[in-house]
PDB file of C-alpha atoms in Angstrom:
ATOM      1  CA  ASP A1296     104.015  62.941 102.049  1.00  0.00           C
ATOM      2  CA  ALA A1297     106.449  60.047 102.184  1.00  0.00           C
ATOM      3  CA  LYS A1298     105.031  56.943 103.855  1.00  0.00           C
ATOM      4  CA  THR A1299     108.404  55.540 104.850  1.00  0.00           C
ATOM      5  CA  THR A1300     110.965  56.247 107.562  1.00  0.00           C
ATOM      6  CA  GLN A1301     114.687  55.635 107.118  1.00  0.00           C
ATOM      7  CA  PRO A1302     117.759  56.468 109.202  1.00  0.00           C
ATOM      8  CA  PRO A1303     119.474  59.563 107.786  1.00  0.00           C
ATOM      9  CA  SER A1304     122.906  57.993 107.513  1.00  0.00           C
ATOM     10  CA  MET A1305     124.868  54.766 107.904  1.00  0.00           C
ATOM     11  CA  ASP A1306     128.458  53.622 107.508  1.00  0.00           C
ATOM     12  CA  CYS A1307     129.610  50.238 106.281  1.00  0.00           C
ATOM     13  CA  ALA A1308     133.064  48.711 105.869  1.00  0.00           C
ATOM     14  CA  GLU A1309     134.044  47.753 102.361  1.00  0.00           C
ATOM     15  CA  GLY A1310     133.433  44.056 101.702  1.00  0.00           C
ATOM     16  CA  ARG A1311     130.906  43.739 104.493  1.00  0.00           C
ATOM     17  CA  ALA A1312     127.146  43.480 104.101  1.00  0.00           C
ATOM     18  CA  ALA A1313     125.223  46.741 104.253  1.00  0.00           C
ATOM     19  CA  ASN A1314     121.799  46.393 105.840  1.00  0.00           C
ATOM     20  CA  LEU A1315     119.551  49.390 105.245  1.00  0.00           C
ATOM     21  CA  PRO A1316     116.280  49.424 107.199  1.00  0.00           C
ATOM     22  CA  CYS A1317     112.998  51.038 106.204  1.00  0.00           C
ATOM     23  CA  ASN A1318     109.846  51.451 108.239  1.00  0.00           C
ATOM     24  CA  HIS A1319     106.532  51.513 106.401  1.00  0.00           C
ATOM     25  CA  SER A1320     104.080  50.796 109.199  1.00  0.00           C
ATOM     26  CA  THR A1321     101.066  52.221 107.331  1.00  0.00           C
ATOM     27  CA  ILE A1322     101.589  50.139 104.206  1.00  0.00           C
ATOM     28  CA  SER A1323      98.450  48.749 102.596  1.00  0.00           C
ATOM     29  CA  GLY A1324      98.006  45.202 101.384  1.00  0.00           C
ATOM     30  CA  ASN A1325      98.393  46.083  97.722  1.00  0.00           C
ATOM     31  CA  GLU A1326     101.373  48.391  98.057  1.00  0.00           C
ATOM     32  CA  TYR A1327     104.804  47.417  96.822  1.00  0.00           C
ATOM     33  CA  VAL A1328     108.068  48.462  98.436  1.00  0.00           C
ATOM     34  CA  TYR A1329     110.618  49.884  95.996  1.00  0.00           C
ATOM     35  CA  TRP A1330     114.247  50.772  96.573  1.00  0.00           C
ATOM     36  CA  TYR A1331     116.277  53.247  94.546  1.00  0.00           C
ATOM     37  CA  ARG A1332     119.675  54.764  95.027  1.00  0.00           C
ATOM     38  CA  GLN A1333     121.236  58.031  93.956  1.00  0.00           C
ATOM     39  CA  ILE A1334     124.977  58.238  93.530  1.00  0.00           C
ATOM     40  CA  HIS A1335     126.199  61.793  94.055  1.00  0.00           C
ATOM     41  CA  SER A1336     124.059  64.011  91.793  1.00  0.00           C
ATOM     42  CA  GLN A1337     123.188  61.389  89.224  1.00  0.00           C
ATOM     43  CA  GLY A1338     119.623  60.362  88.444  1.00  0.00           C
ATOM     44  CA  PRO A1339     118.226  57.789  90.886  1.00  0.00           C
ATOM     45  CA  GLN A1340     118.623  54.170  89.896  1.00  0.00           C
ATOM     46  CA  TYR A1341     116.145  51.378  90.536  1.00  0.00           C
ATOM     47  CA  ILE A1342     117.498  48.561  92.750  1.00  0.00           C
ATOM     48  CA  ILE A1343     114.748  46.124  93.670  1.00  0.00           C
ATOM     49  CA  HIS A1344     111.098  45.866  94.704  1.00  0.00           C
ATOM     50  CA  GLY A1345     108.773  43.429  96.477  1.00  0.00           C
ATOM     51  CA  LEU A1346     105.276  42.894  97.791  1.00  0.00           C
ATOM     52  CA  LYS A1347     105.352  40.122 100.382  1.00  0.00           C
ATOM     53  CA  ASN A1348     108.130  37.685  99.624  1.00  0.00           C
ATOM     54  CA  ASN A1349     111.823  38.279  99.919  1.00  0.00           C
ATOM     55  CA  GLU A1350     113.469  39.186  96.652  1.00  0.00           C
ATOM     56  CA  THR A1351     117.005  38.945  95.289  1.00  0.00           C
ATOM     57  CA  ASN A1352     118.621  40.211  92.140  1.00  0.00           C
ATOM     58  CA  GLU A1353     122.148  40.894  90.949  1.00  0.00           C
ATOM     59  CA  MET A1354     122.337  44.117  92.932  1.00  0.00           C
ATOM     60  CA  ALA A1355     120.752  43.363  96.278  1.00  0.00           C
ATOM     61  CA  SER A1356     118.332  41.397  98.436  1.00  0.00           C
ATOM     62  CA  LEU A1357     115.110  42.701  99.924  1.00  0.00           C
ATOM     63  CA  ILE A1358     113.769  41.254 103.148  1.00  0.00           C
ATOM     64  CA  ILE A1359     110.175  42.176 104.045  1.00  0.00           C
ATOM     65  CA  THR A1360     108.828  41.334 107.496  1.00  0.00           C
ATOM     66  CA  GLU A1361     105.814  39.076 107.731  1.00  0.00           C
ATOM     67  CA  ASP A1362     103.572  41.945 108.859  1.00  0.00           C
ATOM     68  CA  ARG A1363     105.046  44.045 105.995  1.00  0.00           C
ATOM     69  CA  LYS A1364     105.568  47.011 108.282  1.00  0.00           C
ATOM     70  CA  SER A1365     109.278  47.143 107.645  1.00  0.00           C
ATOM     71  CA  SER A1366     111.911  45.949 105.217  1.00  0.00           C
ATOM     72  CA  THR A1367     115.670  45.726 104.874  1.00  0.00           C
ATOM     73  CA  LEU A1368     117.761  46.220 101.785  1.00  0.00           C
ATOM     74  CA  ILE A1369     120.914  44.120 101.863  1.00  0.00           C
ATOM     75  CA  LEU A1370     123.987  44.846  99.774  1.00  0.00           C
ATOM     76  CA  PRO A1371     125.896  41.605 100.388  1.00  0.00           C
ATOM     77  CA  HIS A1372     129.433  42.837  99.733  1.00  0.00           C
ATOM     78  CA  ALA A1373     129.497  46.609  99.770  1.00  0.00           C
ATOM     79  CA  THR A1374     132.059  48.415  97.625  1.00  0.00           C
ATOM     80  CA  LEU A1375     133.116  52.051  97.563  1.00  0.00           C
ATOM     81  CA  ARG A1376     130.893  52.509  94.509  1.00  0.00           C
ATOM     82  CA  ASP A1377     127.854  51.675  96.649  1.00  0.00           C
ATOM     83  CA  THR A1378     128.283  54.963  98.506  1.00  0.00           C
ATOM     84  CA  ALA A1379     125.003  56.715  97.737  1.00  0.00           C
ATOM     85  CA  VAL A1380     121.652  57.855  99.103  1.00  0.00           C
ATOM     86  CA  TYR A1381     119.203  54.962  99.271  1.00  0.00           C
ATOM     87  CA  TYR A1382     115.483  55.631  99.018  1.00  0.00           C
ATOM     88  CA  CYS A1383     112.704  53.316 100.148  1.00  0.00           C
ATOM     89  CA  ILE A1384     109.236  54.125  98.787  1.00  0.00           C
ATOM     90  CA  VAL A1385     105.871  52.403  98.695  1.00  0.00           C
ATOM     91  CA  ILE A1386     103.919  52.088  95.472  1.00  0.00           C
ATOM     92  CA  PRO A1387     100.280  50.979  95.156  1.00  0.00           C
ATOM     93  CA  SER A1388      99.626  48.090  92.809  1.00  0.00           C
ATOM     94  CA  THR A1389      96.956  49.947  90.876  1.00  0.00           C
ATOM     95  CA  SER A1390      98.418  53.380  90.556  1.00  0.00           C
ATOM     96  CA  GLY A1391      96.095  55.895  89.040  1.00  0.00           C
ATOM     97  CA  THR A1392      96.896  59.167  90.688  1.00  0.00           C
ATOM     98  CA  TYR A1393      99.567  58.074  93.096  1.00  0.00           C
ATOM     99  CA  LYS A1394     102.471  60.428  93.516  1.00  0.00           C
ATOM    100  CA  TYR A1395     105.794  58.654  93.548  1.00  0.00           C
ATOM    101  CA  ILE A1396     107.067  60.322  96.712  1.00  0.00           C
ATOM    102  CA  PHE A1397     110.706  59.950  97.676  1.00  0.00           C
ATOM    103  CA  GLY A1398     111.647  60.711 101.266  1.00  0.00           C
ATOM    104  CA  THR A1399     115.054  61.929 102.383  1.00  0.00           C
ATOM    105  CA  GLY A1400     116.572  58.457 102.216  1.00  0.00           C
ATOM    106  CA  THR A1401     119.607  56.961 103.964  1.00  0.00           C
ATOM    107  CA  ARG A1402     123.031  58.276 103.086  1.00  0.00           C
ATOM    108  CA  LEU A1403     125.271  55.187 103.014  1.00  0.00           C
ATOM    109  CA  LYS A1404     128.988  55.685 103.210  1.00  0.00           C
ATOM    110  CA  VAL A1405     131.159  52.678 102.433  1.00  0.00           C
ATOM    111  CA  LEU A1406     134.507  52.969 104.172  1.00  0.00           C
ATOM    112  CA  ALA A1407     137.768  51.563 102.836  1.00  0.00           C
TER     113      ALA A1407
ATOM    114  CA  ASP B 808     122.309  54.732  80.287  1.00  0.00           C
ATOM    115  CA  SER B 809     118.651  54.756  81.351  1.00  0.00           C
ATOM    116  CA  GLY B 810     117.324  55.716  77.933  1.00  0.00           C
ATOM    117  CA  VAL B 811     115.786  58.939  79.284  1.00  0.00           C
ATOM    118  CA  THR B 812     117.276  62.069  77.747  1.00  0.00           C
ATOM    119  CA  GLN B 813     117.214  65.476  79.380  1.00  0.00           C
ATOM    120  CA  THR B 814     118.372  68.706  77.808  1.00  0.00           C
ATOM    121  CA  PRO B 815     120.124  70.931  78.504  1.00  0.00           C
ATOM    122  CA  LYS B 816     122.479  69.457  81.104  1.00  0.00           C
ATOM    123  CA  HIS B 817     123.270  72.863  82.543  1.00  0.00           C
ATOM    124  CA  LEU B 818     121.376  76.130  82.424  1.00  0.00           C
ATOM    125  CA  ILE B 819     122.423  79.457  83.887  1.00  0.00           C
ATOM    126  CA  THR B 820     119.987  82.329  83.894  1.00  0.00           C
ATOM    127  CA  ALA B 821     118.963  85.415  85.831  1.00  0.00           C
ATOM    128  CA  THR B 822     116.124  86.095  88.238  1.00  0.00           C
ATOM    129  CA  GLY B 823     112.859  86.942  86.551  1.00  0.00           C
ATOM    130  CA  GLN B 824     113.641  84.955  83.443  1.00  0.00           C
ATOM    131  CA  ARG B 825     111.824  81.963  81.935  1.00  0.00           C
ATOM    132  CA  VAL B 826     113.376  78.647  80.926  1.00  0.00           C
ATOM    133  CA  THR B 827     112.228  75.393  79.375  1.00  0.00           C
ATOM    134  CA  LEU B 828     113.605  71.991  80.320  1.00  0.00           C
ATOM    135  CA  ARG B 829     113.101  69.103  77.955  1.00  0.00           C
ATOM    136  CA  CYS B 830     112.727  65.384  78.544  1.00  0.00           C
ATOM    137  CA  SER B 831     112.538  62.500  76.090  1.00  0.00           C
ATOM    138  CA  PRO B 832     111.318  59.295  77.746  1.00  0.00           C
ATOM    139  CA  ARG B 833     112.537  55.790  77.027  1.00  0.00           C
ATOM    140  CA  SER B 834     111.214  54.343  73.809  1.00  0.00           C
ATOM    141  CA  GLY B 835     107.753  52.957  74.473  1.00  0.00           C
ATOM    142  CA  ASP B 836     107.235  54.634  77.847  1.00  0.00           C
ATOM    143  CA  LEU B 837     103.991  56.587  78.070  1.00  0.00           C
ATOM    144  CA  SER B 838     104.422  58.222  81.456  1.00  0.00           C
ATOM    145  CA  VAL B 839     106.763  61.043  82.427  1.00  0.00           C
ATOM    146  CA  TYR B 840     107.526  62.399  85.895  1.00  0.00           C
ATOM    147  CA  TRP B 841     109.295  65.596  86.943  1.00  0.00           C
ATOM    148  CA  TYR B 842     111.246  66.038  90.177  1.00  0.00           C
ATOM    149  CA  GLN B 843     113.134  68.933  91.746  1.00  0.00           C
ATOM    150  CA  GLN B 844     116.172  68.416  93.965  1.00  0.00           C
ATOM    151  CA  SER B 845     117.653  71.403  95.732  1.00  0.00           C
ATOM    152  CA  LEU B 846     121.148  71.244  97.231  1.00  0.00           C
ATOM    153  CA  ASP B 847     121.383  68.408  99.768  1.00  0.00           C
ATOM    154  CA  GLN B 848     117.626  67.960  99.680  1.00  0.00           C
ATOM    155  CA  GLY B 849     115.490  64.989  98.784  1.00  0.00           C
ATOM    156  CA  LEU B 850     113.622  64.545  95.546  1.00  0.00           C
ATOM    157  CA  GLN B 851     110.474  66.665  95.416  1.00  0.00           C
ATOM    158  CA  PHE B 852     107.770  65.307  93.142  1.00  0.00           C
ATOM    159  CA  LEU B 853     106.395  67.986  90.840  1.00  0.00           C
ATOM    160  CA  ILE B 854     104.068  66.417  88.298  1.00  0.00           C
ATOM    161  CA  GLN B 855     103.290  63.283  86.292  1.00  0.00           C
ATOM    162  CA  TYR B 856     101.923  62.904  82.773  1.00  0.00           C
ATOM    163  CA  TYR B 857     100.538  59.870  81.061  1.00  0.00           C
ATOM    164  CA  ASN B 858     100.073  59.760  77.289  1.00  0.00           C
ATOM    165  CA  GLY B 859      99.708  63.511  77.061  1.00  0.00           C
ATOM    166  CA  GLU B 860      97.462  64.051  80.045  1.00  0.00           C
ATOM    167  CA  GLU B 861      98.273  65.221  83.543  1.00  0.00           C
ATOM    168  CA  ARG B 862      97.883  62.336  85.988  1.00  0.00           C
ATOM    169  CA  ALA B 863      99.208  63.545  89.316  1.00  0.00           C
ATOM    170  CA  LYS B 864     100.431  66.815  90.725  1.00  0.00           C
ATOM    171  CA  GLY B 865     102.796  67.375  93.611  1.00  0.00           C
ATOM    172  CA  ASN B 866     104.276  70.527  95.120  1.00  0.00           C
ATOM    173  CA  ILE B 867     104.579  72.351  91.848  1.00  0.00           C
ATOM    174  CA  LEU B 868     104.587  76.130  92.021  1.00  0.00           C
ATOM    175  CA  GLU B 869     102.106  78.153  89.967  1.00  0.00           C
ATOM    176  CA  ARG B 870     105.092  79.721  88.183  1.00  0.00           C
ATOM    177  CA  PHE B 871     105.936  76.265  86.862  1.00  0.00           C
ATOM    178  CA  SER B 872     104.029  74.404  84.198  1.00  0.00           C
ATOM    179  CA  ALA B 873     104.559  71.274  82.183  1.00  0.00           C
ATOM    180  CA  GLN B 874     103.119  69.389  79.278  1.00  0.00           C
ATOM    181  CA  GLN B 875     103.581  66.160  77.396  1.00  0.00           C
ATOM    182  CA  PHE B 876     103.410  66.290  73.627  1.00  0.00           C
ATOM    183  CA  PRO B 877     101.958  63.759  71.139  1.00  0.00           C
ATOM    184  CA  ASP B 878     105.435  62.346  70.522  1.00  0.00           C
ATOM    185  CA  LEU B 879     105.557  61.781  74.314  1.00  0.00           C
ATOM    186  CA  HIS B 880     108.413  64.128  75.067  1.00  0.00           C
ATOM    187  CA  SER B 881     107.758  66.519  77.913  1.00  0.00           C
ATOM    188  CA  GLU B 882     108.730  70.064  78.756  1.00  0.00           C
ATOM    189  CA  LEU B 883     108.873  71.776  82.126  1.00  0.00           C
ATOM    190  CA  ASN B 884     108.509  75.550  81.945  1.00  0.00           C
ATOM    191  CA  LEU B 885     109.789  77.665  84.813  1.00  0.00           C
ATOM    192  CA  SER B 886     108.947  81.356  84.794  1.00  0.00           C
ATOM    193  CA  SER B 887     109.634  84.430  86.942  1.00  0.00           C
ATOM    194  CA  LEU B 888     112.654  82.581  88.223  1.00  0.00           C
ATOM    195  CA  GLU B 889     113.894  83.181  91.751  1.00  0.00           C
ATOM    196  CA  LEU B 890     117.214  82.330  93.371  1.00  0.00           C
ATOM    197  CA  GLY B 891     115.509  79.511  95.253  1.00  0.00           C
ATOM    198  CA  ASP B 892     114.596  77.775  92.016  1.00  0.00           C
ATOM    199  CA  SER B 893     118.224  76.822  91.557  1.00  0.00           C
ATOM    200  CA  ALA B 894     118.210  73.027  91.672  1.00  0.00           C
ATOM    201  CA  LEU B 895     118.654  69.786  89.805  1.00  0.00           C
ATOM    202  CA  TYR B 896     115.552  68.902  87.818  1.00  0.00           C
ATOM    203  CA  PHE B 897     115.062  65.243  87.007  1.00  0.00           C
ATOM    204  CA  CYS B 898     112.742  63.611  84.574  1.00  0.00           C
ATOM    205  CA  ALA B 899     111.759  59.954  84.835  1.00  0.00           C
ATOM    206  CA  SER B 900     109.693  57.690  82.637  1.00  0.00           C
ATOM    207  CA  SER B 901     107.823  54.420  82.979  1.00  0.00           C
ATOM    208  CA  PRO B 902     105.769  52.278  80.606  1.00  0.00           C
ATOM    209  CA  THR B 903     102.284  52.856  81.996  1.00  0.00           C
ATOM    210  CA  GLY B 904     102.600  55.036  85.094  1.00  0.00           C
ATOM    211  CA  GLY B 905     101.535  52.167  87.296  1.00  0.00           C
ATOM    212  CA  ASP B 906     103.336  50.009  89.839  1.00  0.00           C
ATOM    213  CA  GLU B 907     106.543  49.786  87.921  1.00  0.00           C
ATOM    214  CA  LYS B 908     110.068  51.033  88.202  1.00  0.00           C
ATOM    215  CA  LEU B 909     111.008  54.492  87.086  1.00  0.00           C
ATOM    216  CA  PHE B 910     113.921  55.259  84.796  1.00  0.00           C
ATOM    217  CA  PHE B 911     115.569  58.583  85.519  1.00  0.00           C
ATOM    218  CA  GLY B 912     117.453  60.924  83.259  1.00  0.00           C
ATOM    219  CA  SER B 913     120.732  62.528  84.256  1.00  0.00           C
ATOM    220  CA  GLY B 914     119.046  65.803  85.137  1.00  0.00           C
ATOM    221  CA  THR B 915     119.267  69.473  84.271  1.00  0.00           C
ATOM    222  CA  GLN B 916     121.248  71.677  86.645  1.00  0.00           C
ATOM    223  CA  LEU B 917     119.555  75.072  86.811  1.00  0.00           C
ATOM    224  CA  SER B 918     121.426  77.996  88.303  1.00  0.00           C
ATOM    225  CA  VAL B 919     119.533  81.248  88.831  1.00  0.00           C
ATOM    226  CA  LEU B 920     121.850  84.183  89.464  1.00  0.00           C
TER     227      LEU B 920
END
C-alpha cells in the first residue's frame, strides 16, 4: 500500500506558487521521496526527488522537513499547463523487490 | 517523448476475449513496470520485470500475465476479459529497477464491450 498521504485536491491561481504537501511519517532513513505528475490521461512524468536536502530543478523545488516525515513540492509560478494530478511516493535506496506504489495523488487545478 | 513505446494505443474487444499489450522500454533500460488505471482511479501497480525475470508483483489478477523477452520488450496478456478490465494500461521503464526515476509510455486504452 502507498506510504504517503496527500490532499485529494487543491486550487492555485495562475502565476502564483503552488505548494503541494505530502505526509510520509513512516519513511525510513534510506528511502527517497519522488514526485511525479500526470496530465489528463497521459503517462506520468517525473518531476523531482530527494533524500534529506532540499532540491531544485527547472520544473520545481522540493522541501523536505528535518525529520523527513513530510515534504512540499513547490511550483514557483504555476501555469494552466501545470493542471494535473501530482503523486508523491517513497522509494528505498536499495530497491530489490520494492513495488513502486502510487497513491491517489493531489489533483491540482490552476485557475486563470 | 519518454522513449518508452506502447502498442496499440487503443484496443476495443469483447468480454471473454484475450489481448496482448506490448511495451518497448527506453534504450538501455533493463527494468519494465506495468500499471493499470481505471477511470478516475489512481495507478495500480501490476508487475515489474528486470532483465527478463519477474522482480515484484502487485495486485495482478490470475487472468493477467506478463513477460519480458531477451530483447527487453515486455508483453502484458489479459485473458477472459471482463467489463471491469476496461482501463488505461501504462508501461514504464528504468535503467536498473532501483531507486531511480521511471519513464512512462503513453499507455494503451483498453475498452471491453
